[in-house]
PDB file of C-alpha atoms in Angstrom:
ATOM      1  CA  UNK A  10      61.879  -8.012 -55.395  1.00  0.00           C
ATOM      2  CA  UNK A  11      62.271  -9.894 -52.259  1.00  0.00           C
ATOM      3  CA  UNK A  12      60.670  -7.764 -49.690  1.00  0.00           C
ATOM      4  CA  UNK A  13      57.437  -6.271 -49.362  1.00  0.00           C
ATOM      5  CA  UNK A  14      55.511  -3.859 -46.107  1.00  0.00           C
ATOM      6  CA  UNK A  15      51.910  -4.932 -45.946  1.00  0.00           C
ATOM      7  CA  UNK A  16      49.878  -2.011 -44.190  1.00  0.00           C
ATOM      8  CA  UNK A  17      46.879  -3.821 -42.352  1.00  0.00           C
ATOM      9  CA  UNK A  18      43.801  -2.777 -41.827  1.00  0.00           C
ATOM     10  CA  UNK A  19      41.152  -3.990 -39.754  1.00  0.00           C
ATOM     11  CA  UNK A  20      38.293  -4.325 -42.555  1.00  0.00           C
ATOM     12  CA  UNK A  21      34.732  -3.880 -42.912  1.00  0.00           C
ATOM     13  CA  UNK A  22      32.216  -4.872 -45.608  1.00  0.00           C
ATOM     14  CA  UNK A  23      31.535  -1.444 -46.286  1.00  0.00           C
ATOM     15  CA  UNK A  24      33.647   0.128 -49.199  1.00  0.00           C
ATOM     16  CA  UNK A  25      33.074   3.405 -48.028  1.00  0.00           C
ATOM     17  CA  UNK A  26      35.126   2.564 -45.017  1.00  0.00           C
ATOM     18  CA  UNK A  27      37.758   1.127 -46.866  1.00  0.00           C
ATOM     19  CA  UNK A  28      38.101   4.372 -48.901  1.00  0.00           C
ATOM     20  CA  UNK A  29      40.516   5.972 -46.758  1.00  0.00           C
ATOM     21  CA  UNK A  30      42.778   3.306 -46.465  1.00  0.00           C
ATOM     22  CA  UNK A  31      43.149   2.830 -50.210  1.00  0.00           C
ATOM     23  CA  UNK A  32      43.974   6.923 -50.501  1.00  0.00           C
ATOM     24  CA  UNK A  33      46.671   6.302 -47.893  1.00  0.00           C
ATOM     25  CA  UNK A  34      47.987   3.086 -49.508  1.00  0.00           C
ATOM     26  CA  UNK A  35      47.640   4.881 -53.487  1.00  0.00           C
ATOM     27  CA  UNK A  36      50.153   7.821 -51.440  1.00  0.00           C
ATOM     28  CA  UNK A  37      52.562   5.954 -50.283  1.00  0.00           C
ATOM     29  CA  UNK A  38      53.066   3.495 -53.339  1.00  0.00           C
ATOM     30  CA  UNK A  39      53.960   6.654 -55.198  1.00  0.00           C
ATOM     31  CA  UNK A  40      56.372   7.958 -52.596  1.00  0.00           C
ATOM     32  CA  UNK A  41      58.076   4.575 -51.540  1.00  0.00           C
ATOM     33  CA  UNK A  42      60.685   2.306 -53.417  1.00  0.00           C
ATOM     34  CA  UNK A  43      59.191  -0.922 -51.940  1.00  0.00           C
ATOM     35  CA  UNK A  44      56.776  -3.277 -52.766  1.00  0.00           C
ATOM     36  CA  UNK A  45      53.755  -2.230 -50.927  1.00  0.00           C
ATOM     37  CA  UNK A  46      50.461  -4.077 -50.193  1.00  0.00           C
ATOM     38  CA  UNK A  47      47.312  -3.193 -48.405  1.00  0.00           C
ATOM     39  CA  UNK A  48      45.559  -5.764 -47.215  1.00  0.00           C
ATOM     40  CA  UNK A  49      42.690  -6.563 -44.620  1.00  0.00           C
ATOM     41  CA  UNK A  50      42.660  -8.492 -41.076  1.00  0.00           C
ATOM     42  CA  UNK A  51      38.666  -9.820 -41.899  1.00  0.00           C
ATOM     43  CA  UNK A  52      35.445  -8.657 -43.662  1.00  0.00           C
ATOM     44  CA  UNK A  53      37.332  -7.208 -46.829  1.00  0.00           C
ATOM     45  CA  UNK A  54      39.357  -8.430 -49.733  1.00  0.00           C
ATOM     46  CA  UNK A  55      42.221  -8.597 -49.861  1.00  0.00           C
ATOM     47  CA  UNK A  56      43.036 -10.562 -46.962  1.00  0.00           C
ATOM     48  CA  UNK A  57      46.286 -11.091 -44.803  1.00  0.00           C
ATOM     49  CA  UNK A  58      46.292 -14.559 -46.052  1.00  0.00           C
ATOM     50  CA  UNK A  59      45.410 -13.896 -50.185  1.00  0.00           C
ATOM     51  CA  UNK A  60      48.109 -10.887 -49.561  1.00  0.00           C
ATOM     52  CA  UNK A  61      50.919 -12.920 -48.099  1.00  0.00           C
ATOM     53  CA  UNK A  62      50.103 -15.905 -50.679  1.00  0.00           C
ATOM     54  CA  UNK A  63      50.251 -13.552 -53.603  1.00  0.00           C
ATOM     55  CA  UNK A  64      53.647 -12.278 -52.387  1.00  0.00           C
ATOM     56  CA  UNK A  65      55.416 -15.658 -52.068  1.00  0.00           C
ATOM     57  CA  UNK A  66      53.990 -16.657 -54.985  1.00  0.00           C
ATOM     58  CA  UNK A  67      55.915 -14.023 -56.671  1.00  0.00           C
ATOM     59  CA  UNK A  68      59.223 -14.671 -55.097  1.00  0.00           C
ATOM     60  CA  UNK A  69      58.668 -11.868 -51.811  1.00  0.00           C
ATOM     61  CA  UNK A  70      61.009 -13.820 -49.057  1.00  0.00           C
ATOM     62  CA  UNK A  71      60.614 -11.259 -46.629  1.00  0.00           C
ATOM     63  CA  UNK A  72      57.491  -8.932 -45.379  1.00  0.00           C
ATOM     64  CA  UNK A  73      56.791  -6.521 -42.720  1.00  0.00           C
ATOM     65  CA  UNK A  74      53.029  -6.413 -41.610  1.00  0.00           C
ATOM     66  CA  UNK A  75      52.515  -2.862 -40.077  1.00  0.00           C
ATOM     67  CA  UNK A  76      49.054  -2.834 -38.410  1.00  0.00           C
ATOM     68  CA  UNK A  77      46.772   0.701 -39.272  1.00  0.00           C
ATOM     69  CA  UNK A  78      45.397   0.377 -35.840  1.00  0.00           C
ATOM     70  CA  UNK A  79      45.978   2.821 -33.137  1.00  0.00           C
ATOM     71  CA  UNK A  80      46.924   0.485 -30.218  1.00  0.00           C
ATOM     72  CA  UNK A  81      47.193  -3.275 -29.835  1.00  0.00           C
ATOM     73  CA  UNK A  82      44.069  -4.349 -28.306  1.00  0.00           C
ATOM     74  CA  UNK A  83      42.639  -7.713 -28.515  1.00  0.00           C
ATOM     75  CA  UNK A  84      43.269  -8.466 -32.414  1.00  0.00           C
ATOM     76  CA  UNK A  85      46.761  -7.148 -32.133  1.00  0.00           C
ATOM     77  CA  UNK A  86      47.374  -9.202 -29.419  1.00  0.00           C
ATOM     78  CA  UNK A  87      45.806 -12.534 -30.277  1.00  0.00           C
ATOM     79  CA  UNK A  88      44.206 -12.765 -33.516  1.00  0.00           C
ATOM     80  CA  UNK A  89      46.526 -11.211 -35.933  1.00  0.00           C
ATOM     81  CA  UNK A  90      49.820 -12.919 -34.444  1.00  0.00           C
ATOM     82  CA  UNK A  91      47.642 -15.957 -34.795  1.00  0.00           C
ATOM     83  CA  UNK A  92      46.813 -14.942 -38.389  1.00  0.00           C
ATOM     84  CA  UNK A  93      50.911 -14.715 -39.208  1.00  0.00           C
ATOM     85  CA  UNK A  94      51.869 -17.423 -37.361  1.00  0.00           C
ATOM     86  CA  UNK A  95      49.518 -19.648 -39.393  1.00  0.00           C
ATOM     87  CA  UNK A  96      50.396 -18.164 -42.288  1.00  0.00           C
ATOM     88  CA  UNK A  97      54.386 -18.484 -41.209  1.00  0.00           C
ATOM     89  CA  UNK A  98      53.441 -22.306 -41.776  1.00  0.00           C
ATOM     90  CA  UNK A  99      52.048 -22.185 -44.447  1.00  0.00           C
ATOM     91  CA  UNK A 100      54.774 -20.385 -46.415  1.00  0.00           C
ATOM     92  CA  UNK A 101      58.229 -21.638 -44.405  1.00  0.00           C
ATOM     93  CA  UNK A 102      60.455 -19.902 -47.206  1.00  0.00           C
ATOM     94  CA  UNK A 103      58.987 -16.231 -46.444  1.00  0.00           C
ATOM     95  CA  UNK A 104      60.260 -14.229 -43.374  1.00  0.00           C
ATOM     96  CA  UNK A 105      56.802 -12.423 -41.632  1.00  0.00           C
ATOM     97  CA  UNK A 106      57.301  -9.961 -39.232  1.00  0.00           C
ATOM     98  CA  UNK A 107      54.530  -7.928 -37.438  1.00  0.00           C
ATOM     99  CA  UNK A 108      55.462  -4.735 -36.364  1.00  0.00           C
ATOM    100  CA  UNK A 109      53.644  -2.211 -33.269  1.00  0.00           C
ATOM    101  CA  UNK A 110      50.722  -0.598 -34.506  1.00  0.00           C
ATOM    102  CA  UNK A 111      51.422   2.630 -36.629  1.00  0.00           C
ATOM    103  CA  UNK A 112      49.579   4.786 -33.490  1.00  0.00           C
ATOM    104  CA  UNK A 113      52.436   3.745 -31.051  1.00  0.00           C
ATOM    105  CA  UNK A 114      54.587   5.938 -33.064  1.00  0.00           C
ATOM    106  CA  UNK A 115      55.435   9.155 -31.603  1.00  0.00           C
ATOM    107  CA  UNK A 116      54.929  10.699 -34.834  1.00  0.00           C
ATOM    108  CA  UNK A 117      51.693   9.644 -35.457  1.00  0.00           C
ATOM    109  CA  UNK A 118      50.728  10.872 -32.147  1.00  0.00           C
ATOM    110  CA  UNK A 119      52.023  14.252 -32.615  1.00  0.00           C
ATOM    111  CA  UNK A 120      50.416  14.754 -36.339  1.00  0.00           C
ATOM    112  CA  UNK A 121      46.760  13.219 -34.719  1.00  0.00           C
ATOM    113  CA  UNK A 122      47.084  15.991 -32.055  1.00  0.00           C
ATOM    114  CA  UNK A 123      48.041  18.496 -34.771  1.00  0.00           C
ATOM    115  CA  UNK A 124      44.958  17.662 -36.599  1.00  0.00           C
ATOM    116  CA  UNK A 125      42.646  17.133 -33.315  1.00  0.00           C
ATOM    117  CA  UNK A 126      44.157  21.020 -32.444  1.00  0.00           C
ATOM    118  CA  UNK A 127      43.543  22.448 -35.915  1.00  0.00           C
ATOM    119  CA  UNK A 128      40.017  20.953 -35.760  1.00  0.00           C
ATOM    120  CA  UNK A 129      39.349  22.210 -32.310  1.00  0.00           C
ATOM    121  CA  UNK A 130      40.311  25.599 -33.165  1.00  0.00           C
ATOM    122  CA  UNK A 131      38.305  25.773 -36.343  1.00  0.00           C
ATOM    123  CA  UNK A 132      35.518  24.776 -34.053  1.00  0.00           C
ATOM    124  CA  UNK A 133      35.958  27.431 -31.603  1.00  0.00           C
ATOM    125  CA  UNK A 134      36.420  30.139 -34.293  1.00  0.00           C
ATOM    126  CA  UNK A 135      32.787  29.529 -35.969  1.00  0.00           C
TER     127      UNK A 135
END
């Protein structure tokens, strides 16, 4: 396989925080026909650095990084692009592309709005 999609979450030292991201990864991996990895920006393993190194060692030549963030704050404007640039230097035979955060996708906004409306409806009816 020459392509992989990396789901990038912030990271936390609390394993319970990571559980929803792991469930999302597992659900997507069962549905998708591409190499799919879950990595964390900081505080957790696997890190983005170790994930990219593993993919490069396995022959992957192109990887897209999809941030599981609501919006592009400081981390996605500065920290993650700097990580990706450093990784590109370490693995010059690999093309790394940072995608916009999932929270900016119209379908995400619609799905989140539906969940909030459902929750509000449950609260109002109890």
